Structure formats: C-alpha cells, structure tokens
Amino acid sequence: MEVEKLEAKTAVATAMEVEKAASSAAAPRPQFKPLKPHEMSDRKIEFRKVSVPQHRFAPLKRCWMEIYTPVYEQMKIDIRMNLKTKKVELKNRADTPDISNLQKSADFVHAFMLGFDVADAVALLRLDDLYVDTFEIKDVKTLRGEHLSRAIGRLSGKGGKTKFAIENSTRTRIVIADSKIHILGSFLNIKIARDSLCSLILGSPAGKVYSKLRTVSARLAEKY
Amino acid sequence: MAAAVEMEKEEESPMKKGEEALERLRSADPPLYLTQSSEFARDARAASCFLFSSLVPFCTKLPVDRLLVEGFDAEQIWYQIDLLSRPLLSTVRREFKRLEEEHHSRAGLSTIDADGDGEEMVVEKDEISVDDEGDEEDGDESEEKGSEDEEDGEEDDEDDGEADEEEEEEEEAGEAKGNVVEDKFLKMQDLENYLENAEAKEYGHPLEDFDSDGDEDAELGANARYEDFFGGNKKKQQKKCGTVGKRKRSSTELDAVDHFENTDEDVEKNDSEQKLLSTHEKELQKMRSKIEEMEKANLDPKSWTMQGEVTAAKRPKNSALEVDLDFEHNVRPAPVITEEVTASLEDIIKKRIIEGHFDDVERAPILPSKPPKETKEMDENKSKKGLAEIYEEEYAQKTGLAPALLSASDKLKTEATMLFKKISLKLDALSHFHFAPKPVIEDMSIQVNVPALAMEEVAPLAVSDAAMLAPEEIFHGKGNIKEEAELTKEERKRRRANQKRRFRRLKAETFKRAVQKTGQSAVPGATNGN
C-alpha cells in the first residue's frame, strides 16, 4: 500500500511537471496522469451498500474499528454504518487512489458479513486475486433432513478438524452456514477446496479426502 | 531167487496163523472188504505181520524186525511197511537184472513163444509172487488179460496190494487196478517197446521198428540206459539245432551233436561218417556250423531289442519286463529314510533353533534412491495466522524481504549437526594423539564481569578464563598505558599540563554558562585568567 501511494504521489508530481512543461513547450506528445476515480466518474461519488444480516450485528459492533481502520486509512474509502437501514455504506473520496479500492472494500465488508474473520477478510484488501465462492449443498446433492445434517457434520468434522484441514492445506477459508458454503481464497485453491467439500458431501470418508488433499497440495507447493 | 523161495517156504510153517489169516482174506468176497468188521481187521493185521516178518530177512537195515500193529493206525502201519519195502524193491530189481544177464548168457537161441514168454513171465512172477501172496487176485486178472506184466508193474501192484490190505475200509484200488493197469508210470506202448527190445537182445535180431540206435545200444552195453532215454530225442535235437540260436548251443550239446554228426544235411550220413572224422575236421565242421548260424541270424529279422523304435504292438507281450532297459534317470532317487537319517536331521534342526539361524525368505530392503520427501503434516487445528498474514509471508519469502523460515526438518538438521559435532570432538580427543582444539560454537550468552576469584572458587582450576570478560571489555584505554612509576619526567609534566588545561577549560565553560543564565558576571574580576 505504501509503495503504491508513493508511486501515485510521484506520478502526480511528475505529471504536473510534464503538463507545465508541455504547456510551455511546443506541444510534445502529451502524457496524462492516470485519472482518479473521482475524476473518472465525472466528479460523481460512488457508493456501495452492504447489508448486514441479523447474526452479524454483534460481531460487526465488536470488530468495527478493525474494519474501519484499513478501509478508511489505507483504501481511502469512507465507510459508515447506517443503523436504520442496517447497511454498511462505502463511498469514494476525492483522494481515493485507485478505482478498485471501493470494490475491494465492499468485498471486504461483504466477506465479513458472510462470516469470515477480519484477519482473513483483510487479505481481500491486500491481494487482487482473491475471491469468495459460494455454493449450496443442494447444488451438489439433494439431501433432506437427517442426511443433510449428517452431510454438514461430515463437512466440518469433529471439532471442525476436517474444515481446518482443508483450510490449512489449500490456504483458503471456509464458512459453513447451514446449507450454504463460502470459500475465500485464490481461484485454484477455491477449486481444490470445493472439490474436497463436494466429495465430502457426496459421502466419501474424511480419510480419503485427506489423502487426495495431501497429494494435491504437495503438487501445488512444488509448483512454487 | 530159488534160494529165497526155499527160505520163505521154511518160514511159512511157523507163521501158520498169519497164513491162515491171509487165506481168509483172500477167500473173502470183495464186498466184504467194504464192511467194517473187526475180525477182518484182525485178520488183515495178522496177515501183514506175517508178510512183514517173512520179508525181514531180506532187508539189511531195518529199525524194527516185526510189524507193530497193536495200537497203531493205518498210516503208521503202512509207513512201517514202506520202510521195509523200499530197499527191498531196489534189491529185488538188481537181483532181477543180474538174473536176466545170467539168463541171457546161459540161454541160447530158443523159439520165441508167446506162451513160453508168458510162462517165463509167469515163472518169474511166481518167484516173486511168493513175497506177496495177497496179490493173486491181481495176478489172476493180469493172466486173464494175457498181457505180460512188467517187473515194474508187478512191483507197483505189490505196493498197491499191500496198501489195499491195510486200508480195507477204502478198498477200491484193487478194482481200479484190475481193469486198466495204466497210469503215468506205466504205458502200454512203452511196455511193448521194451519187450521188443528185450526180445531183440535175447535173440540177436536187428529190429525194424527202431532205428539203428538199436545196434548201437547193443554194442554200447554200458550206455544202454543213456541211449534208451536220449535215443528217441536225437532226431528232435537234430531238427532243433538249426532253429535254435547260437546261444542255446552248449558245449555239451555240441559235443553230443558232433558225436553223432548232426547237421541238417548229414542225417543219413550219420552212421557211416561219425567215427571217421579227425579232430581238425570236427573243428572245421564246428566252425562251419557256427558260421551258418551267424549268417542265418544276420539274414533273419532282428529281435525287437535290436530294432530302432519299437512300439508295444511290435514286440511280444510283457517282453519289456524281461529286458534290462537303460533309462536316464534325471531325478535323484528318493533317500532311504533310516533312523540315522532322521536323527541327523533332528540334530540339525535343534542346532539351527538354538542358533536362531533360519532360512526364511526376507524381503530385500528398498534402498532409498532419493531423500524422503518432506510431507507437511495435515494440520487439523484452526490456523493461528490469518489468511492475509499467510499470503504476506509467502510474498515476503518470494521477494526475499524476509529470511526463509526454518522448517521443522531444518531445525532437526541443525540440532543433529550440533550433536554430531560434539560427539565427533570427543571421539577425536579419545582416538587421536595430537591435540585438536574445541570447535568454536557461536552462541549468545551473557558474560558477567565477575571477579576472577569468585569464578575460580566455583569452577575447577583447569577452567579456562576465555569465558570471562576480555580486558578491553573491562577497561577502555587508548595508546600506550603506563603507570605512575613508569612515567618519565617529561611525561609527568605533560600529564599535569594536560590536566590543568582541562580543568581551566571546564571552569571557563561553567562560568560562561552561569553568566549567560544570570546575565551578569556574578563573580567580580572573573575574567579569563591563568
């Protein structure tokens, strides 16, 4: 972030100089600085509104400062909580450096609303290529009643160990909310995690999933 | 024999009882023999006793001199009689032959008279019949037939008759004998032949029935018996000689054949040429016959053992069993299990068990070709770092901003290397004679400036003082440090001058400050002075 800001500042400075030089000189090829989002949108302010589900109110209250600080300080996005509408509102500022900051911040808040930890969700702010993937258990296999409960139990494992195993080996974060499953991570890792979760839903035992995970993650690690 | 007859006649008179018994037996009807009457049995026993005792003088070695009949059964009585009669028969035969010869020498040519022969035979028979009067039945029957009984036939009859007398209960032989006196011992044809022979001998006529062997028999008186038996077989032998293989010719047979000059062609020439060949010619003929044999064998189809591939159909049945077939046995024959073998095996087993030296097939250990992969263990706990931190660390490592983390294996490796170094140092100190200093282990530890005395109290004398602080750490000094006593005069002066200068400067500075602070000179006449 700091590096980016520094670059932006220097770019502005040089651009200014160039402009001046250009205006004074006999019009060499013009070089413009990158547009700020503010200017890009014709000085219009963009908003993002993220609704807060009931069960995330208390955690939001608890972790508000942790959410607010990086968004306001680093992303240069205005953030506020509208209690009446129960939404978190994000707004572009004049000095927002990048146009994608708003979206990233919105994603960050949305991820928190889905159930991810702030520490995990912050990665969305920092890295570009992280995504959140959601799917339902019924997408994979139609299960009802007891079977559904058992499937959910299989997914998380005893004390959540299966879920943690998948998270650790694939460097993703998983949130299991009733029938919905959210996965946060890079594209390939999401794929691997999703495959393991689907096999678990379909009924394979945890050991089998572990062995597969091991091989895949080893292969992934070797790549880098 | 006449003398014998007289002797027997003499003995008859005392044994009248026996004779009477014999008479009674003789006169009894045949059916009466079948009945079981004790009188008959008594008579039979008495008769046998009488006969036995009458014959005893003619026998040389006899265990008993009279027949024991009281309390003995038929078998035993018969056996006693048998003991008596066997040597007696042989003596009688010999006597007869002797008599025959005497008769031939004495008697000249006399008319061949059937009756005369019959008479002679009857006379002879009568001479002998005295020995066994109980045989008159048989004798009568033979006379009625009109055929001449042979000496052998008579003797057989005698035996049979004696048996008959004893075994009255089973009297059937007499009837059987009476009809046809022919069994394996007596053949009518042989009987006739022999009689003709006898006649020829007696009257010196060459007989036409027989071959020339008759003359030879006459000439070779010593070999009469031999040629009787082998004379008829000569022809058969001649025919056989050609077909029989070389092996079957024994030397004796060859000699016998050669003696009679037997070849296929020379049958007719036998008589004339047999005695005229020299030994050389005989040998030549032997050779020739041998050669012919061999040629014949070569021309004939070979025996099945000499042919190449022979199936079971081409050889006679069960012929392979008789021949010694030579196989190549590729299999070691099974060992014969004896007690010693089992004992030796058991000893081996016991020894092996005690040693623990078994012949189990062990898996060959897989040698690691490459170092084992470091497999990260699956962590089933909630990760303590947030996702962002993980990515941050990864990025930092990639770009090189942060040092690479020591993985667990690295830690283990360092620990292992440290341990190994320590151990190797100790081993070197033990094994090498020359001194090797301790390796420097860079370690961070707090060094305390403890007075040496305190250190020495605790530690043994041999502890080096390298662990203590270095002198420069205790004292900072510059240049050539000298004590007071070592200084020269000039140096002392210089020191004092420096000291003074410093002091004055200090003083001046403090004064200046004080002046600055108050704004006026507090001390009068406070100027820079010496």
Coordinates of C-alpha atoms in Angstrom, one line a residue, chain B residues 30-502:
Chain B
P30 CA -14.7 -158.3 -2.3
P31 CA -17.8 -156.6 -0.9
L32 CA -16.8 -157.9 2.5
Y33 CA -13.8 -155.6 2.4
L34 CA -16.1 -152.6 2.4
T35 CA -17.8 -153.7 5.6
Q36 CA -16.4 -152.7 8.9
S37 CA -15.8 -155.9 10.7
S38 CA -13.3 -156.2 13.5
E39 CA -12.5 -159.8 12.5
F40 CA -11.4 -158.7 9.1
A41 CA -9.3 -156.0 10.6
R42 CA -7.7 -158.5 12.9
D43 CA -7.0 -160.9 10.0
A44 CA -5.6 -158.1 7.9
R45 CA -3.3 -157.1 10.7
A46 CA -2.2 -160.7 11.3
A47 CA -1.6 -161.2 7.6
S48 CA 0.5 -158.1 7.3
C49 CA 2.5 -159.1 10.3
F50 CA 3.2 -162.5 8.8
L51 CA 4.2 -161.0 5.5
F52 CA 6.4 -158.4 7.1
S53 CA 8.2 -160.9 9.2
S54 CA 8.7 -163.1 6.1
L55 CA 10.3 -160.3 4.3
V56 CA 12.5 -159.1 7.1
P57 CA 15.5 -161.4 6.4
F58 CA 16.0 -159.8 3.0
C59 CA 16.3 -156.3 4.3
T60 CA 19.6 -155.1 5.6
K61 CA 18.9 -152.1 7.8
L62 CA 15.5 -152.1 9.5
P63 CA 14.5 -150.3 12.6
V64 CA 12.0 -152.9 13.6
D65 CA 12.2 -156.7 13.0
R66 CA 8.4 -157.2 13.2
L67 CA 5.4 -155.2 12.3
L68 CA 3.9 -153.4 15.2
V69 CA 0.1 -153.4 14.7
E70 CA -1.3 -153.2 18.2
G71 CA -2.4 -149.7 18.9
F72 CA -1.1 -148.3 15.6
D73 CA -3.3 -146.8 13.0
A74 CA -3.3 -147.4 9.2
E75 CA -0.9 -144.7 8.4
Q76 CA 1.8 -145.9 10.8
I77 CA 1.5 -149.5 9.8
W78 CA 1.7 -148.5 6.2
Y79 CA 4.8 -146.4 6.9
Q80 CA 6.5 -149.3 8.6
I81 CA 5.8 -151.5 5.6
D82 CA 7.1 -148.8 3.3
L83 CA 10.3 -148.7 5.3
L84 CA 10.7 -152.3 4.7
S85 CA 9.6 -152.4 1.1
R86 CA 11.7 -149.7 -0.5
P87 CA 15.1 -151.0 -0.1
L88 CA 13.7 -154.4 -0.7
L89 CA 12.3 -153.4 -4.1
S90 CA 15.7 -152.0 -5.1
T91 CA 17.4 -155.2 -4.2
V92 CA 14.9 -157.2 -6.0
R93 CA 15.3 -155.2 -9.1
R94 CA 19.1 -155.6 -9.0
E95 CA 18.7 -159.2 -8.5
F96 CA 16.4 -159.4 -11.4
K97 CA 18.7 -157.7 -13.7
R98 CA 21.5 -159.9 -12.6
L99 CA 19.4 -162.9 -13.3
E100 CA 18.5 -161.6 -16.7
E101 CA 22.0 -161.3 -17.7
E102 CA 22.8 -164.7 -16.4
H103 CA 19.8 -166.0 -18.2
H104 CA 20.9 -164.4 -21.5
S105 CA 24.4 -165.8 -21.2
R106 CA 23.2 -169.2 -20.3
A107 CA 20.2 -169.4 -22.7
G108 CA 20.9 -169.9 -26.4
L109 CA 18.6 -169.3 -29.3
S110 CA 15.2 -170.7 -28.4
T111 CA 11.9 -170.4 -30.1
I112 CA 10.0 -167.3 -29.5
D113 CA 7.0 -168.5 -27.9
A114 CA 4.3 -166.2 -26.6
D115 CA 3.3 -168.9 -24.2
G116 CA 6.9 -169.5 -23.3
D117 CA 7.3 -165.9 -22.6
G118 CA 4.2 -166.0 -20.8
E119 CA 5.4 -168.9 -18.9
E120 CA 8.7 -167.2 -18.2
M121 CA 7.0 -164.2 -17.1
V122 CA 4.6 -166.3 -15.0
V123 CA 7.6 -168.2 -13.6
E124 CA 9.3 -165.0 -12.7
K125 CA 6.1 -163.7 -11.4
D126 CA 5.6 -166.8 -9.4
E127 CA 9.0 -166.5 -7.9
I128 CA 8.2 -163.1 -6.8
S129 CA 4.6 -163.6 -6.0
V130 CA 5.6 -165.7 -3.0
D131 CA 6.6 -162.5 -1.4
D132 CA 3.1 -161.2 -1.7
E133 CA 0.5 -163.9 -2.0
G134 CA -2.2 -161.4 -1.4
D135 CA -1.7 -160.2 -4.9
E136 CA -3.0 -163.3 -6.6
E137 CA -6.2 -161.5 -7.4
D138 CA -4.2 -159.0 -9.4
G139 CA -2.0 -161.7 -10.8
D140 CA -5.0 -163.7 -11.9
E141 CA -6.5 -160.8 -13.6
S142 CA -3.3 -160.0 -15.4
E143 CA -3.0 -163.6 -16.6
E144 CA -6.6 -163.5 -17.8
K145 CA -5.7 -160.4 -19.8
G146 CA -2.9 -162.3 -21.4
S147 CA -0.5 -159.4 -21.4
E148 CA 2.8 -159.7 -19.7
D149 CA 3.2 -157.6 -16.6
E150 CA 6.4 -155.8 -16.3
E151 CA 8.5 -156.1 -13.4
D152 CA 7.8 -152.5 -12.5
G153 CA 4.1 -153.1 -12.9
E154 CA 4.3 -156.0 -10.5
E155 CA 6.1 -154.0 -8.0
D156 CA 3.6 -151.4 -8.3
D157 CA 0.9 -154.0 -7.8
E158 CA 2.7 -155.3 -4.8
D159 CA 2.7 -151.9 -3.3
D160 CA -0.9 -151.3 -4.2
G161 CA -1.8 -154.7 -2.8
E162 CA -0.1 -154.0 0.5
A163 CA -1.9 -150.8 0.7
D164 CA -5.2 -152.5 -0.1
E165 CA -4.8 -155.0 2.7
E166 CA -4.4 -152.3 5.3
E167 CA -6.9 -149.9 4.1
E168 CA -9.9 -152.2 3.8
E169 CA -12.3 -149.5 4.5
E170 CA -11.3 -147.7 1.4
E171 CA -10.8 -150.8 -0.8
E172 CA -11.3 -149.5 -4.2
A173 CA -7.8 -149.6 -5.7
G174 CA -8.0 -153.3 -6.3
E175 CA -10.9 -152.9 -8.5
A176 CA -9.4 -149.9 -10.2
K177 CA -6.1 -151.7 -10.8
G178 CA -7.7 -154.7 -12.2
N179 CA -9.3 -153.1 -15.2
V180 CA -6.6 -151.0 -16.8
V181 CA -3.2 -151.0 -15.4
E182 CA -2.1 -147.8 -16.9
D183 CA -1.1 -144.5 -15.3
K184 CA 1.8 -142.2 -15.6
F185 CA 4.2 -144.8 -14.6
L186 CA 3.0 -147.5 -16.9
K187 CA 2.2 -147.0 -20.6
M188 CA 1.3 -150.0 -22.7
Q189 CA 3.2 -148.7 -25.7
D190 CA 6.4 -148.3 -23.7
L191 CA 5.8 -151.8 -22.3
E192 CA 5.6 -153.2 -25.8
N193 CA 8.6 -151.4 -27.0
Y194 CA 10.6 -152.6 -24.1
L195 CA 9.5 -156.2 -24.7
E196 CA 10.5 -156.0 -28.3
N197 CA 13.9 -154.7 -27.2
A198 CA 14.3 -157.4 -24.8
E199 CA 13.4 -160.0 -27.4
A200 CA 15.9 -158.4 -29.8
K201 CA 18.6 -158.6 -27.2
E202 CA 17.8 -162.1 -26.4
Y203 CA 17.6 -163.4 -29.9
G204 CA 20.1 -161.0 -31.5
H205 CA 17.7 -159.9 -34.3
P206 CA 18.0 -156.4 -35.5
L207 CA 14.5 -155.0 -35.1
E208 CA 13.0 -153.0 -37.9
D209 CA 10.8 -150.8 -35.9
F210 CA 13.6 -148.9 -34.2
D211 CA 16.4 -147.1 -35.9
S212 CA 20.0 -148.0 -35.9
D213 CA 20.2 -146.9 -32.4
G214 CA 19.3 -150.5 -31.5
D215 CA 22.6 -151.8 -32.8
E216 CA 24.4 -149.1 -31.0
D217 CA 22.5 -149.9 -27.9
A218 CA 23.6 -153.5 -28.3
E219 CA 27.2 -152.5 -28.7
L220 CA 27.3 -149.9 -26.1
G221 CA 26.2 -152.0 -23.3
A222 CA 27.4 -149.5 -20.7
N223 CA 25.3 -146.7 -22.2
A224 CA 22.2 -148.7 -22.5
R225 CA 20.2 -146.6 -20.2
Y226 CA 21.5 -143.3 -21.6
E227 CA 20.5 -144.2 -25.1
D228 CA 17.2 -145.6 -24.0
F229 CA 16.3 -142.1 -22.9
F230 CA 18.3 -140.0 -25.3
G231 CA 18.0 -142.3 -28.3
G232 CA 14.5 -141.1 -29.2
N233 CA 15.4 -137.4 -28.6
K234 CA 18.3 -137.4 -31.1
K235 CA 16.0 -136.8 -34.0
K236 CA 14.3 -134.0 -32.3
Q237 CA 17.6 -132.5 -31.4
Q238 CA 18.7 -132.6 -35.0
K239 CA 15.7 -130.7 -36.1
K240 CA 16.0 -128.2 -33.3
C241 CA 19.6 -127.5 -33.9
G242 CA 19.0 -125.4 -37.0
T243 CA 16.3 -123.2 -35.5
V244 CA 17.8 -122.8 -32.1
G245 CA 20.0 -119.7 -31.7
K246 CA 23.7 -119.8 -31.2
R247 CA 23.4 -119.2 -27.5
K248 CA 21.4 -122.2 -26.8
R249 CA 24.1 -124.5 -28.1
S250 CA 26.0 -125.5 -25.1
S251 CA 29.3 -127.2 -25.3
T252 CA 27.9 -130.5 -24.1
E253 CA 25.1 -130.4 -26.6
L254 CA 27.5 -129.5 -29.3
D255 CA 29.6 -132.4 -28.3
A256 CA 26.6 -134.6 -28.2
V257 CA 25.6 -133.4 -31.7
D258 CA 29.0 -133.7 -33.1
H259 CA 29.4 -137.1 -31.6
F260 CA 26.5 -138.1 -33.8
E261 CA 27.4 -135.8 -36.6
N262 CA 24.2 -133.9 -36.6
T263 CA 23.7 -131.4 -39.4
D264 CA 20.6 -130.9 -41.5
E265 CA 22.2 -132.5 -44.5
D266 CA 24.1 -135.2 -42.9
V267 CA 21.3 -137.0 -41.1
E268 CA 21.6 -140.0 -43.4
K269 CA 25.4 -140.0 -43.3
N270 CA 25.4 -140.1 -39.6
D271 CA 26.2 -143.8 -39.2
S272 CA 29.0 -144.1 -41.6
E273 CA 30.9 -140.9 -41.1
Q274 CA 30.5 -140.3 -37.4
K275 CA 33.6 -142.1 -36.3
L276 CA 35.8 -141.3 -39.3
L277 CA 36.3 -137.5 -38.8
S278 CA 39.5 -136.2 -37.4
T279 CA 39.6 -133.6 -34.7
H280 CA 40.5 -131.0 -37.3
E281 CA 37.6 -131.9 -39.4
K282 CA 35.4 -131.9 -36.5
E283 CA 36.6 -128.4 -35.6
L284 CA 36.1 -127.2 -39.1
Q285 CA 32.6 -128.5 -39.1
K286 CA 32.0 -126.8 -35.8
M287 CA 33.2 -123.5 -37.4
R288 CA 31.1 -124.1 -40.4
S289 CA 28.0 -124.7 -38.4
K290 CA 28.8 -121.6 -36.3
I291 CA 29.2 -119.5 -39.5
E292 CA 26.0 -120.8 -40.9
E293 CA 24.3 -119.9 -37.6
M294 CA 25.6 -116.4 -37.7
E295 CA 24.7 -115.9 -41.3
K296 CA 21.2 -117.1 -40.6
A297 CA 20.9 -114.8 -37.7
N298 CA 22.0 -111.9 -39.8
L299 CA 19.6 -112.6 -42.5
D300 CA 16.7 -113.1 -40.2
P301 CA 14.8 -110.1 -38.9
K302 CA 16.4 -108.8 -35.8
S303 CA 15.0 -109.3 -32.4
W304 CA 12.9 -106.4 -31.2
T305 CA 15.5 -105.2 -28.8
M306 CA 17.9 -104.6 -31.8
Q307 CA 15.3 -102.7 -33.9
G308 CA 15.2 -99.0 -33.6
E309 CA 11.9 -97.6 -32.4
V310 CA 9.7 -100.3 -31.2
T311 CA 6.1 -99.7 -30.1
A312 CA 4.2 -102.0 -27.8
A313 CA 2.4 -103.6 -30.7
K314 CA 5.6 -104.7 -32.4
R315 CA 7.1 -106.6 -29.6
P316 CA 5.7 -109.6 -27.8
K317 CA 3.6 -109.1 -24.7
N318 CA 5.4 -108.4 -21.5
S319 CA 8.8 -108.6 -23.2
A320 CA 9.9 -105.3 -21.9
L321 CA 9.7 -106.7 -18.4
E322 CA 12.3 -109.3 -19.2
V323 CA 14.8 -107.0 -20.8
D324 CA 17.0 -104.7 -18.9
L325 CA 16.1 -101.2 -20.2
D326 CA 18.5 -98.4 -19.7
F327 CA 16.9 -95.2 -18.7
E328 CA 18.5 -91.9 -17.9
H329 CA 17.1 -91.0 -14.6
N330 CA 17.1 -87.3 -14.2
V331 CA 15.6 -87.5 -10.8
R332 CA 17.7 -88.2 -7.8
P333 CA 16.4 -91.4 -6.2
A334 CA 14.4 -90.8 -3.0
P335 CA 16.6 -91.1 0.0
V336 CA 16.1 -94.1 2.2
I337 CA 14.8 -92.9 5.5
T338 CA 16.6 -94.7 8.3
E339 CA 16.8 -93.9 11.9
E340 CA 20.2 -92.4 11.5
V341 CA 19.0 -90.1 8.8
T342 CA 16.1 -88.8 10.9
A343 CA 18.4 -88.5 13.9
S344 CA 20.8 -86.4 11.9
L345 CA 18.0 -84.2 10.6
E346 CA 16.7 -83.6 14.0
D347 CA 20.2 -82.7 15.3
I348 CA 20.4 -80.1 12.5
I349 CA 17.0 -78.7 13.4
K350 CA 17.9 -78.4 17.0
K351 CA 21.2 -76.7 16.3
R352 CA 19.5 -74.2 14.0
I353 CA 16.9 -73.4 16.5
I354 CA 19.4 -72.8 19.2
E355 CA 21.5 -70.6 17.0
G356 CA 18.4 -68.8 15.6
H357 CA 19.8 -69.3 12.1
F358 CA 16.8 -69.8 9.9
D359 CA 16.4 -69.8 6.2
D360 CA 13.4 -67.6 6.0
V361 CA 13.0 -65.6 2.8
E362 CA 13.4 -62.0 3.8
R363 CA 12.2 -59.1 1.9
A364 CA 15.0 -57.2 0.3
P365 CA 15.0 -53.7 1.9
I366 CA 14.2 -50.9 -0.5
L367 CA 17.2 -48.7 -0.7
P368 CA 16.2 -45.1 -0.8
S369 CA 17.4 -43.6 -4.0
K370 CA 16.5 -40.1 -3.1
P371 CA 15.9 -38.4 0.2
P372 CA 12.5 -38.8 1.6
K373 CA 10.1 -36.1 0.7
E374 CA 9.2 -33.7 3.3
T375 CA 5.5 -34.2 3.7
K376 CA 3.7 -31.5 5.6
E377 CA 1.5 -33.0 8.1
M378 CA -2.1 -32.2 7.8
D379 CA -2.9 -29.6 10.5
E380 CA -6.3 -30.1 11.8
N381 CA -6.3 -27.1 14.1
K382 CA -7.6 -23.7 13.3
S383 CA -4.7 -21.8 11.8
K384 CA -3.4 -19.1 14.0
K385 CA -2.4 -16.8 11.3
G386 CA -5.0 -15.0 9.2
L387 CA -5.1 -15.6 5.5
A388 CA -3.6 -12.2 4.9
E389 CA -0.7 -13.0 7.0
I390 CA -0.1 -16.2 5.3
Y391 CA 0.0 -14.5 1.9
E392 CA 2.1 -11.8 3.3
E393 CA 4.7 -14.2 4.5
E394 CA 4.6 -16.1 1.2
Y395 CA 5.2 -12.9 -0.7
A396 CA 8.0 -11.8 1.6
Q397 CA 9.7 -15.1 1.2
K398 CA 9.4 -15.0 -2.6
T399 CA 10.8 -11.5 -2.9
G400 CA 13.4 -12.2 -0.3
L401 CA 12.5 -9.5 2.2
A402 CA 12.1 -12.0 5.0
P403 CA 14.5 -14.8 5.7
A404 CA 13.3 -18.2 4.9
L405 CA 11.7 -19.8 7.8
L406 CA 13.4 -22.8 9.3
S407 CA 11.2 -25.7 8.6
A408 CA 10.9 -28.4 11.2
S409 CA 13.3 -30.5 9.3
D410 CA 15.9 -27.7 9.2
K411 CA 15.7 -27.3 13.0
L412 CA 16.1 -31.0 13.3
K413 CA 19.0 -30.9 11.0
T414 CA 20.8 -28.2 12.9
E415 CA 20.3 -30.0 16.1
A416 CA 21.6 -33.2 14.6
T417 CA 24.7 -31.5 13.3
M418 CA 25.4 -29.9 16.6
L419 CA 25.1 -33.2 18.4
F420 CA 27.3 -34.9 15.8
K421 CA 30.0 -32.2 16.1
K422 CA 30.1 -32.7 19.9
I423 CA 30.4 -36.4 19.6
S424 CA 33.0 -36.3 16.9
L425 CA 35.1 -33.9 19.0
K426 CA 35.0 -36.3 21.9
L427 CA 35.9 -39.2 19.7
D428 CA 38.7 -37.4 18.1
A429 CA 40.1 -36.5 21.5
L430 CA 40.0 -40.1 22.5
S431 CA 41.4 -41.6 19.3
H432 CA 44.0 -39.1 18.1
F433 CA 47.2 -38.5 19.9
H434 CA 47.6 -34.9 18.8
F435 CA 45.7 -32.1 20.3
A436 CA 42.7 -30.7 18.5
P437 CA 41.1 -27.6 19.9
K438 CA 37.5 -27.3 20.7
P439 CA 35.4 -26.0 17.8
V440 CA 34.0 -22.6 18.2
I441 CA 30.3 -22.7 18.7
E442 CA 28.9 -19.3 18.2
D443 CA 26.5 -18.9 20.9
M444 CA 24.9 -15.9 22.6
S445 CA 25.4 -15.9 26.2
I446 CA 25.6 -13.2 28.9
Q447 CA 29.1 -12.7 30.2
V448 CA 29.3 -11.4 33.7
N449 CA 32.1 -9.3 34.8
V450 CA 32.7 -11.5 37.8
P451 CA 35.9 -11.1 39.7
A452 CA 38.3 -14.0 38.8
L453 CA 38.5 -15.1 42.4
A454 CA 34.8 -15.8 42.5
M455 CA 35.0 -17.8 39.3
E456 CA 37.8 -19.8 40.5
E457 CA 36.1 -20.7 43.6
V458 CA 33.3 -22.5 41.8
A459 CA 35.0 -23.8 38.8
P460 CA 37.9 -26.2 38.8
L461 CA 41.3 -24.9 38.3
A462 CA 41.6 -26.1 34.8
V463 CA 38.7 -23.9 33.6
S464 CA 39.9 -21.6 31.0
D465 CA 39.3 -17.9 31.5
A466 CA 38.1 -17.4 28.0
A467 CA 34.6 -17.3 29.3
M468 CA 35.4 -14.3 31.3
L469 CA 35.3 -10.8 30.0
A470 CA 38.2 -9.6 27.9
P471 CA 40.3 -6.9 29.4
E472 CA 39.2 -4.4 26.8
E473 CA 35.7 -5.0 27.8
I474 CA 36.5 -4.0 31.3
F475 CA 38.7 -1.1 30.5
H476 CA 38.8 1.2 27.6
G477 CA 42.1 2.8 27.1
K478 CA 44.0 4.4 24.3
G479 CA 47.6 4.3 23.3
N480 CA 50.4 3.2 25.5
I481 CA 49.1 2.9 29.0
K482 CA 51.8 3.5 31.7
E483 CA 51.6 3.5 35.4
E484 CA 52.7 6.4 37.6
A485 CA 56.0 4.8 38.4
E486 CA 56.8 4.2 34.8
L487 CA 56.5 7.7 33.6
T488 CA 59.4 9.8 32.7
K489 CA 59.7 13.3 33.9
E490 CA 58.6 14.9 30.7
E491 CA 55.6 12.7 30.5
R492 CA 54.6 13.6 34.0
K493 CA 54.9 17.2 33.2
R494 CA 52.9 16.7 30.1
R495 CA 50.2 14.9 32.0
R496 CA 50.0 17.7 34.6
A497 CA 49.8 20.3 31.9
N498 CA 47.0 18.5 30.2
Q499 CA 45.2 18.1 33.4
K500 CA 45.5 21.8 34.2
R501 CA 44.3 22.8 30.8
R502 CA 41.3 20.6 31.0

